[in-house]
Amino acid sequence: MTQASAQPAPASTSEEAEQGVSLYADAWRRLRKNKMAMVSVGVIVTTGLLSTFAGVLAGFVGVGPTYGFRWIRAQPPGFTHVDTLNQTSLILGGEAQVREPYADASRLEFHTVEREVEEVRVAWNRRGVQAIALTEGAKPLDALEVAAGEHYWQEIDENKQALGERIQNASLQVGEPLPAAFGERPRSGVLFIQRVHEPASGRRVYAARLEGGAVKELTQNGAPIESALIEGRIVEQVLADGVPQTITHPLGTDLSGRDLFVRILYGGRISLLVGLVATLVSLLIGVVYGAISGYSGGRVDAFMMAVVDILYGIPYMFLVILLLVNFGRSIVMLFFALGAVQWLTMARIVRGQVLSLKQKEFVEAAIMSGSSPAAIMFKHLIPNTLGIVVVYTTLTVPAVILQESFLAFIGLTVEWGGESLDSWGALVKAGSDAGLSRSWLLVWPSLAMAISLFGMNFLGDGLRDAFDPQQRGRT
Amino acid sequence: MSDPAKPLPVLELDDLRVRFKTDGGMVHAVNGVSFRVDEGEALGVVGESGCGKSVTNMTVLRLIPTPPGEVSSGTIKYRGTDLLKLSAKEIRKVRGGKIAMIFQDPMTCLNPFLRISKQLTEAILLHSDMTPDEARERAIQELERVGIPDAAGRVDSYPHEFSGGMRQRVMIAMALCTDPDLLIADEPTTALDVTIQAQILDVLRRLQAEKGMSLVLVTHDLAVVAGMCTRVVVMYAGRIVEEAPVDDLFADPRHPYTIALLGSVPRLDDPVGRHLTPIEGLPPKLAEEPTSCAFAPRCTYAFDRCRAELPKLEPDPDGRLRACFVTFKDGVPVEPVDAGGAA
Amino acid sequence: MGRYLFKRLVQVPIVLLVLITLSFFMVRLAPGNPFSGEKKMDESVRQALNAKYGLDAPWPIQYLKYLKGLATLDLGPSYKQKGLTVNEIIAEKAPVSAVLGLTAMILALALGLTAGIISGIRQNSNFDYGSMGVAMIGLSVPTFVVGPLLALVFGLKLGWLPVAGYERMAGPIPYPQYLILPAITLALPFAARIARLTRAGMLDVINQDYIRTAWAKGLRERVIVLRHAMRGAMLPVVSFLGPAVAQILTGSLVVEQIFQIPGIGYEFVKSALNRDYTLVLGTVILFGVLLVAFNLLVDVIYGFLDPRIRYA
C-alpha cells in the first residue's frame, strides 16, 4: 500500500494501491458479517484480558494479595483464606458438621483465634437502653472494655437474632446507656459480645482427617483429641485435596487447595504467551526466509526451498522433546523450539506470495526505477503478503498452544527460574491424573483450553474466508 | 407464438424467467425470454456478457444450481415436452442424449483426471445400448470426424496432452458422440486463438450439416453468428430486444442495442476511417424485473416513454420482432421524430 | 513422474542424515552422563560402564560407530533396560503402536472422507454445519483432553469399555474393546482435518467447469461425485497424509500414556525422561524413517491420482 509514493509510476500503481486498500476494507466487511468469527473475537479478547489481569483477578476472588504479583509464576501451594464457621462440631468417628464445600475434603485444618463470649443483659427504658448486668461466663462484672469484637442481639420475646456487627473500642458499664456503636436494638433481649483477643494469643490448630465426611482423626495443636466444638469466627486453612465449586471458588480447588479458576487464568497466561511468542519467532524467520527465497528466485530459491523440504521431513516434536529433556525446560528455549517447528509453512506461503507479487507491475516498476532489493522487499513485497500472513499467524497460535500443552501433558512443563509454569496442558494433565472423583479438575481446564482454541481456529477460518472469498470454507 | 402451419419446433422457450438469490439480494437474470429453434436450424443468441444468454441456455438443460437459482415462470419445450416438468431421471436422458452442450473454456471443461476415452465412452454408454468396445470404436470415429489426427492412438490420452483447439474438438466430439438433436454451444470459440476459432467453427458447421441437427450458438461475437447462423436473437438485461434472420439483422438493425453492437465491431465492408464506437457503460444487474427499457440509460435515442414503459417484443409490419419504441430505417431513427434529439 | 520421484528419493538420505546427526549430537551435548543420575556409583564402575557402551571414545568416533551400527540396522544396547537391545525393545513395542496407529488411520479416513464428501456436495446443509462444527471441535480439543474424557464417560461412568489397558488377543493385536477408545482418541483430530480438507477439495472441484460438463452429459450425481469429483477432491487429503503420520506418531505419545498401552510412543516418553539415550535415538530414527517413507508414498499416490504430475 506504500507503493503509491513510489517513482515515476505507471497508472497501474495507484490502481494497485486502491485495490490494496479496498482488499483490506473488504476483508474487514466480510469478517464482520461472519457471526462465528465475531463471537470468536469476543472469546479471544476475553481470554486474553482475563489471563493478562489474572493477578488482579486473583485478588478479587479472594485468594490473597501475595498471589497476584508474581508474574508468570505458578501459585504457591496451599494458601489460607478466611471463612466463618459457626458451631462446627467434630467428633472422632462421627460425621463432620461442616458446610458443604468442606464436607468432601479429606483434611481440614482450623486455625482458631482464641475468643471469649461476654453476655450482656439489657433492658429498655425511656431514657435509652441501659445495661442491667454484665457477665463474663458466670462472673458478674461492673464494667467491660472491648478493644475489638463482634456483637449480636438475641430478642427474648421473639427468639430472633440480629446479625453480628463489628465493634471497636467500646466501653460498657452497668447502669449506663450503651454506646452508639451498638446501633439499633430491640426493646429487650440479650446482647452477646464476642471479644477477640488480638493478636492470636492462645492460637489453636484443629486438624481433622475426613473420609467420606466422617472424622477419622482429630488433633488439637498436634495432640489427638476425641471431639472439638469450634465456635465462632474461625480462620481456616483448607488443605482439602480439591473441592468442586463453592461460593469462594467458582470452579473448585485443586489438590493443594488452590483456586482452580485462578490457576486456569494463570495457565492461560503461559499458554497464550508461549503461543504468541513462538508464533512471532516463526513469523520472523518464516517471512524473512520466504521473502528472500521468493525474491531471489532461480538457484537460490531452489536451494532454500530444498532445505525447507528436507526440514519438513523431520519429526520435529521428537527433537523438541529431546531438546527440552536434555537442555532444560526454560520457557525461552520453548519459544524458539516451537517457533522453529512452525516457520517452515510460513516460509512456503510467503515465498509463494512473493513469487506471484514479483510479476505485478508495481514491483517491476520499482525494480526498474532502481530501488534496492531490501527496499523492494520491505516496502512492496512483505506488506502485500500481509493478508495471508495474518491468516496463517492466527492459525499458528492455537497450533503452538496445542503443542506446548502436549509437551506439558507428557510431563515437560516449562520452567522459569526453577519454577514450573503450569500451562493449560499441565492443568489438564493434573486433572486427568486426579481421577473420576475429581472430574472438575479435568473438565474446567479442558473446557477453557478448548473454548479458546475453538475461538482462535474459527477466527483464523473467518479471516481466511474474509481475505480470500474464493477459498470460502477451505481448510 | 408458434405458427400452426410450421412443424413442431425442436426447442421452444416461452416467457422464461430465472432469478438468483445472492448475498446482495435477488438478481433477475432472465426476464421473460421466448424463442424457438426449428428442425436443422442454427440460431444465434447474441449479447454482452451478463445479459442472461448463458443462463437461458443452461436453464434448458436445468444446469442452473438451485438454489441459488430459480425458474420463476415459463416453459421450455423440447419437441413439445416441457423440460422443466421432467423428473430428475427423465431430464438426465435429455441431457447429453437429445440435447448436448459445449462450453466456453476447453481448458477447464474436460476432466483432467480421466482419459479422453473414458470421458467419451461414458456418455455413449449412458445414452445407447453399445458394448464398451463398440463405444470405444464410436469414440474414435467421432474424434476423427472432428479432425483429431491419429485418433485411435490418442484416444487414451489425458486432456492436458492436447492443445486448446484440440481440446475443443474433443469437447465437440464428446457432445456429438450420442447423436443429439440439438447442440447448445455456449461461447465455443471465445477462449481460442482467431485461427483456431475459424477451424472450430468449420467443424461445427460441417457436423451440423452432416448430422442435420439443430444448433443454438451463444456468443457475444457477431462475426461468429454471421458465418454460422440463419436466425439471430439479441438479448439485453435478460430480455430479447430483437430477433431477425441473420442477413436482415446485419443489413437493417432495428434496435438501438443491435445498432450499438454492430457499431462496436469492425467489419470488412467498413469504409476506411470509420470509427468503432464502443457502447458506453455496463449492462445492469437487475435487482428487480425491469419496468422500463433496461437499455434506456445507455441508449442514444431514448426518450421519456423509454424510461417509463417496458417495450414488448412485437412484430414490425414486415414481421420482424423487436422491442423498442423508436422506429429505425437503415440504422437511423425515423419515428418518433424527436427521439434522435435526445442524444 | 520419474524425475519428480527421483528428486524426492535423493532427499530421503539427506533428511535421515540430518535427523540422525541432529538427534545424536543433541543427546551427546546434553550436560551430564547417562549414568550420572544413578546414585552411589563408583568412579571405576562408571568408567567401566562408559567403556562398555563406548562412551569413552571421542564424539566423532562414537558418531561414526553409531552410523556403522545403523547401516547394519543395529541400534545398540539400551542404557537403562539392562540386557535388552534397542532393536529388541522396538520389535516388542512398535507392533502394538502400529496396530493402534493403523486402526486410527483407517477410522479417521472413513469418518473424515464420508463427512467431508457429504458436506462438500451438500454445502450449507444441516449435515454440513453439524459435521464441520464437530470437525472444529476435533481440531480444537487436544487428544489428551478427549482421551481422559472418553475414558471417564465410557469407561468409568457407563462402564461399557475398559478405561485403560491392553489385553492381547494374538501377537500385538488386542481384544477389540481395548482398541476402541484409544483409536477414536487418536483418530479424532486427524478425522477432523481430513473432513475439512475433503470438503474444501470437494467444493473446489464441484464448481469446476468439467463437473458442469459431466452434468450436461446426463450422468447421475453419484457417478459425477465418485468418478469425476473424487480424485480432484482427494488431492489435498493425500498431501495431508504425510504430516498426518507425524501427527499420529506424536499423538500416540499421549494416547498410549493415557490408555496404558505398551507401545513405542509411551516407551519414547519414558526413555526421554529417564535419559535412555540409545533408545531415544533409536525411536526418533524409527519415527523419522516412517515419516519419510510415508511422504514418499504420498508422492507416489499423488502422481498416481493426478495424470498432470505423472507425465510431467
GROMACS .gro file of N, CA and C in nm, chain A residues 138-208:
model
  213
  138ALA      N    1  -1.977  -1.690   8.400
  138ALA     CA    2  -2.074  -1.681   8.508
  138ALA      C    3  -2.042  -1.564   8.600
  139LYS      N    4  -1.929  -1.499   8.574
  139LYS     CA    5  -1.879  -1.397   8.669
  139LYS      C    6  -1.939  -1.260   8.639
  140PRO      N    7  -2.006  -1.196   8.736
  140PRO     CA    8  -2.061  -1.062   8.712
  140PRO      C    9  -1.952  -0.956   8.705
  141LEU      N   10  -1.977  -0.861   8.620
  141LEU     CA   11  -1.879  -0.754   8.602
  141LEU      C   12  -1.947  -0.619   8.624
  142ASP      N   13  -1.867  -0.522   8.659
  142ASP     CA   14  -1.922  -0.386   8.668
  142ASP      C   15  -1.906  -0.312   8.535
  143ALA      N   16  -1.793  -0.337   8.477
  143ALA     CA   17  -1.766  -0.265   8.350
  143ALA      C   18  -1.688  -0.357   8.256
  144LEU      N   19  -1.693  -0.322   8.126
  144LEU     CA   20  -1.626  -0.408   8.027
  144LEU      C   21  -1.569  -0.321   7.915
  145GLU      N   22  -1.443  -0.346   7.883
  145GLU     CA   23  -1.382  -0.277   7.769
  145GLU      C   24  -1.367  -0.378   7.655
  146VAL      N   25  -1.412  -0.338   7.539
  146VAL     CA   26  -1.392  -0.427   7.423
  146VAL      C   27  -1.305  -0.355   7.321
  147ALA      N   28  -1.184  -0.409   7.301
  147ALA     CA   29  -1.096  -0.346   7.203
  147ALA      C   30  -1.143  -0.378   7.061
  148ALA      N   31  -1.177  -0.501   7.040
  148ALA     CA   32  -1.223  -0.540   6.906
  148ALA      C   33  -1.312  -0.663   6.921
  149GLY      N   34  -1.416  -0.668   6.844
  149GLY     CA   35  -1.502  -0.786   6.853
  149GLY      C   36  -1.624  -0.772   6.768
  150GLU      N   37  -1.718  -0.861   6.790
  150GLU     CA   38  -1.843  -0.856   6.719
  150GLU      C   39  -1.954  -0.865   6.822
  151HIS      N   40  -2.071  -0.816   6.781
  151HIS     CA   41  -2.181  -0.833   6.875
  151HIS      C   42  -2.305  -0.873   6.799
  152TYR      N   43  -2.393  -0.940   6.866
  152TYR     CA   44  -2.524  -0.962   6.808
  152TYR      C   45  -2.629  -0.968   6.917
  153TRP      N   46  -2.748  -0.940   6.874
  153TRP     CA   47  -2.860  -0.935   6.968
  153TRP      C   48  -2.939  -1.063   6.959
  154GLN      N   49  -2.995  -1.098   7.072
  154GLN     CA   50  -3.095  -1.201   7.067
  154GLN      C   51  -3.216  -1.149   7.141
  155GLU      N   52  -3.329  -1.142   7.069
  155GLU     CA   53  -3.450  -1.094   7.134
  155GLU      C   54  -3.510  -1.204   7.218
  156ILE      N   55  -3.548  -1.170   7.338
  156ILE     CA   56  -3.602  -1.272   7.427
  156ILE      C   57  -3.743  -1.310   7.385
  157ASP      N   58  -3.824  -1.207   7.355
  157ASP     CA   59  -3.965  -1.235   7.326
  157ASP      C   60  -3.983  -1.316   7.199
  158GLU      N   61  -3.918  -1.272   7.095
  158GLU     CA   62  -3.949  -1.334   6.967
  158GLU      C   63  -3.844  -1.435   6.923
  159ASN      N   64  -3.746  -1.454   7.008
  159ASN     CA   65  -3.643  -1.551   6.977
  159ASN      C   66  -3.578  -1.528   6.840
  160LYS      N   67  -3.553  -1.400   6.813
  160LYS     CA   68  -3.490  -1.366   6.687
  160LYS      C   69  -3.347  -1.321   6.711
  161GLN      N   70  -3.265  -1.345   6.616
  161GLN     CA   71  -3.127  -1.299   6.628
  161GLN      C   72  -3.099  -1.192   6.525
  162ALA      N   73  -3.024  -1.096   6.564
  162ALA     CA   74  -2.979  -0.997   6.469
  162ALA      C   75  -2.835  -1.030   6.430
  163LEU      N   76  -2.797  -0.986   6.313
  163LEU     CA   77  -2.662  -1.019   6.267
  163LEU      C   78  -2.555  -0.949   6.349
  164GLY      N   79  -2.445  -1.015   6.357
  164GLY     CA   80  -2.336  -0.955   6.432
  164GLY      C   81  -2.270  -0.841   6.355
  165GLU      N   82  -2.229  -0.741   6.428
  165GLU     CA   83  -2.157  -0.631   6.365
  165GLU      C   84  -2.025  -0.612   6.438
  166ARG      N   85  -1.933  -0.558   6.366
  166ARG     CA   86  -1.803  -0.533   6.429
  166ARG      C   87  -1.812  -0.415   6.522
  167ILE      N   88  -1.748  -0.425   6.633
  167ILE     CA   89  -1.735  -0.308   6.720
  167ILE      C   90  -1.589  -0.292   6.757
  168GLN      N   91  -1.555  -0.169   6.785
  168GLN     CA   92  -1.417  -0.144   6.826
  168GLN      C   93  -1.414  -0.041   6.938
  169ASN      N   94  -1.326  -0.063   7.028
  169ASN     CA   95  -1.304   0.031   7.138
  169ASN      C   96  -1.435   0.079   7.203
  170ALA      N   97  -1.514  -0.016   7.247
  170ALA     CA   98  -1.638   0.021   7.315
  170ALA      C   99  -1.623  -0.007   7.464
  171SER      N  100  -1.685   0.081   7.543
  171SER     CA  101  -1.682   0.051   7.687
  171SER      C  102  -1.826   0.047   7.740
  172LEU      N  103  -1.850  -0.053   7.822
  172LEU     CA  104  -1.984  -0.076   7.876
  172LEU      C  105  -1.976  -0.066   8.028
  173GLN      N  106  -2.084  -0.010   8.084
  173GLN     CA  107  -2.086  -0.001   8.230
  173GLN      C  108  -2.229  -0.022   8.278
  174VAL      N  109  -2.242  -0.093   8.389
  174VAL     CA  110  -2.376  -0.120   8.443
  174VAL      C  111  -2.446   0.012   8.475
  175GLY      N  112  -2.568   0.026   8.431
  175GLY     CA  113  -2.643   0.147   8.461
  175GLY      C  114  -2.626   0.259   8.361
  176GLU      N  115  -2.531   0.243   8.269
  176GLU     CA  116  -2.505   0.348   8.170
  176GLU      C  117  -2.570   0.309   8.037
  177PRO      N  118  -2.605   0.406   7.954
  177PRO     CA  119  -2.656   0.371   7.820
  177PRO      C  120  -2.548   0.304   7.736
  178LEU      N  121  -2.595   0.226   7.640
  178LEU     CA  122  -2.498   0.160   7.551
  178LEU      C  123  -2.438   0.263   7.456
  179PRO      N  124  -2.312   0.245   7.420
  179PRO     CA  125  -2.252   0.338   7.323
  179PRO      C  126  -2.327   0.329   7.189
  180ALA      N  127  -2.318   0.437   7.114
  180ALA     CA  128  -2.388   0.445   6.985
  180ALA      C  129  -2.343   0.337   6.889
  181ALA      N  130  -2.221   0.289   6.907
  181ALA     CA  131  -2.167   0.190   6.815
  181ALA      C  132  -2.252   0.064   6.807
  182PHE      N  133  -2.333   0.041   6.907
  182PHE     CA  134  -2.413  -0.082   6.904
  182PHE      C  135  -2.537  -0.069   6.816
  183GLY      N  136  -2.563   0.053   6.770
  183GLY     CA  137  -2.666   0.073   6.670
  183GLY      C  138  -2.806   0.041   6.719
  184GLU      N  139  -2.892   0.003   6.627
  184GLU     CA  140  -3.031  -0.025   6.662
  184GLU      C  141  -3.042  -0.153   6.741
  185ARG      N  142  -3.139  -0.155   6.828
  185ARG     CA  143  -3.154  -0.275   6.909
  185ARG      C  144  -3.302  -0.299   6.938
  186PRO      N  145  -3.335  -0.417   6.970
  186PRO     CA  146  -3.473  -0.446   7.007
  186PRO      C  147  -3.507  -0.393   7.146
  187ARG      N  148  -3.634  -0.403   7.183
  187ARG     CA  149  -3.676  -0.348   7.312
  187ARG      C  150  -3.607  -0.418   7.427
  188SER      N  151  -3.603  -0.546   7.419
  188SER     CA  152  -3.534  -0.616   7.526
  188SER      C  153  -3.468  -0.739   7.466
  189GLY      N  154  -3.370  -0.786   7.534
  189GLY     CA  155  -3.306  -0.904   7.480
  189GLY      C  156  -3.171  -0.921   7.543
  190VAL      N  157  -3.094  -1.006   7.480
  190VAL     CA  158  -2.960  -1.030   7.529
  190VAL      C  159  -2.862  -0.982   7.423
  191LEU      N  160  -2.769  -0.911   7.467
  191LEU     CA  161  -2.664  -0.867   7.376
  191LEU      C  162  -2.542  -0.955   7.399
  192PHE      N  163  -2.500  -1.020   7.296
  192PHE     CA  164  -2.379  -1.100   7.309
  192PHE      C  165  -2.262  -1.024   7.249
  193ILE      N  166  -2.155  -1.027   7.314
  193ILE     CA  167  -2.035  -0.967   7.257
  193ILE      C  168  -1.927  -1.074   7.253
  194GLN      N  169  -1.871  -1.090   7.140
  194GLN     CA  170  -1.757  -1.180   7.131
  194GLN      C  171  -1.633  -1.093   7.128
  195ARG      N  172  -1.554  -1.110   7.228
  195ARG     CA  173  -1.434  -1.028   7.232
  195ARG      C  174  -1.320  -1.108   7.172
  196VAL      N  175  -1.255  -1.050   7.074
  196VAL     CA  176  -1.145  -1.121   7.008
  196VAL      C  177  -1.014  -1.069   7.065
  197HIS      N  178  -0.938  -1.160   7.110
  197HIS     CA  179  -0.805  -1.120   7.161
  197HIS      C  180  -0.706  -1.119   7.047
  198GLU      N  181  -0.660  -1.002   7.012
  198GLU     CA  182  -0.563  -0.993   6.904
  198GLU      C  183  -0.431  -0.947   6.962
  199PRO      N  184  -0.320  -0.984   6.908
  199PRO     CA  185  -0.304  -1.087   6.807
  199PRO      C  186  -0.332  -1.226   6.863
  200ALA      N  187  -0.338  -1.318   6.771
  200ALA     CA  188  -0.386  -1.451   6.803
  200ALA      C  189  -0.311  -1.515   6.921
  201SER      N  190  -0.350  -1.470   7.039
  201SER     CA  191  -0.291  -1.537   7.154
  201SER      C  192  -0.372  -1.664   7.178
  202GLY      N  193  -0.302  -1.763   7.226
  202GLY     CA  194  -0.372  -1.888   7.254
  202GLY      C  195  -0.429  -1.950   7.129
  203ARG      N  196  -0.353  -1.939   7.021
  203ARG     CA  197  -0.398  -1.994   6.894
  203ARG      C  198  -0.406  -2.145   6.901
  204ARG      N  199  -0.515  -2.195   6.846
  204ARG     CA  200  -0.529  -2.341   6.846
  204ARG      C  201  -0.545  -2.391   6.703
  205VAL      N  202  -0.483  -2.498   6.675
  205VAL     CA  203  -0.497  -2.558   6.543
  205VAL      C  204  -0.565  -2.693   6.558
  206TYR      N  205  -0.684  -2.699   6.504
  206TYR     CA  206  -0.752  -2.827   6.499
  206TYR      C  207  -0.729  -2.886   6.361
  207ALA      N  208  -0.701  -3.012   6.358
  207ALA     CA  209  -0.688  -3.076   6.227
  207ALA      C  210  -0.772  -3.202   6.227
  208ALA      N  211  -0.842  -3.220   6.118
  208ALA     CA  212  -0.927  -3.339   6.109
  208ALA      C  213  -0.901  -3.409   5.977
   0.00000   0.00000   0.00000
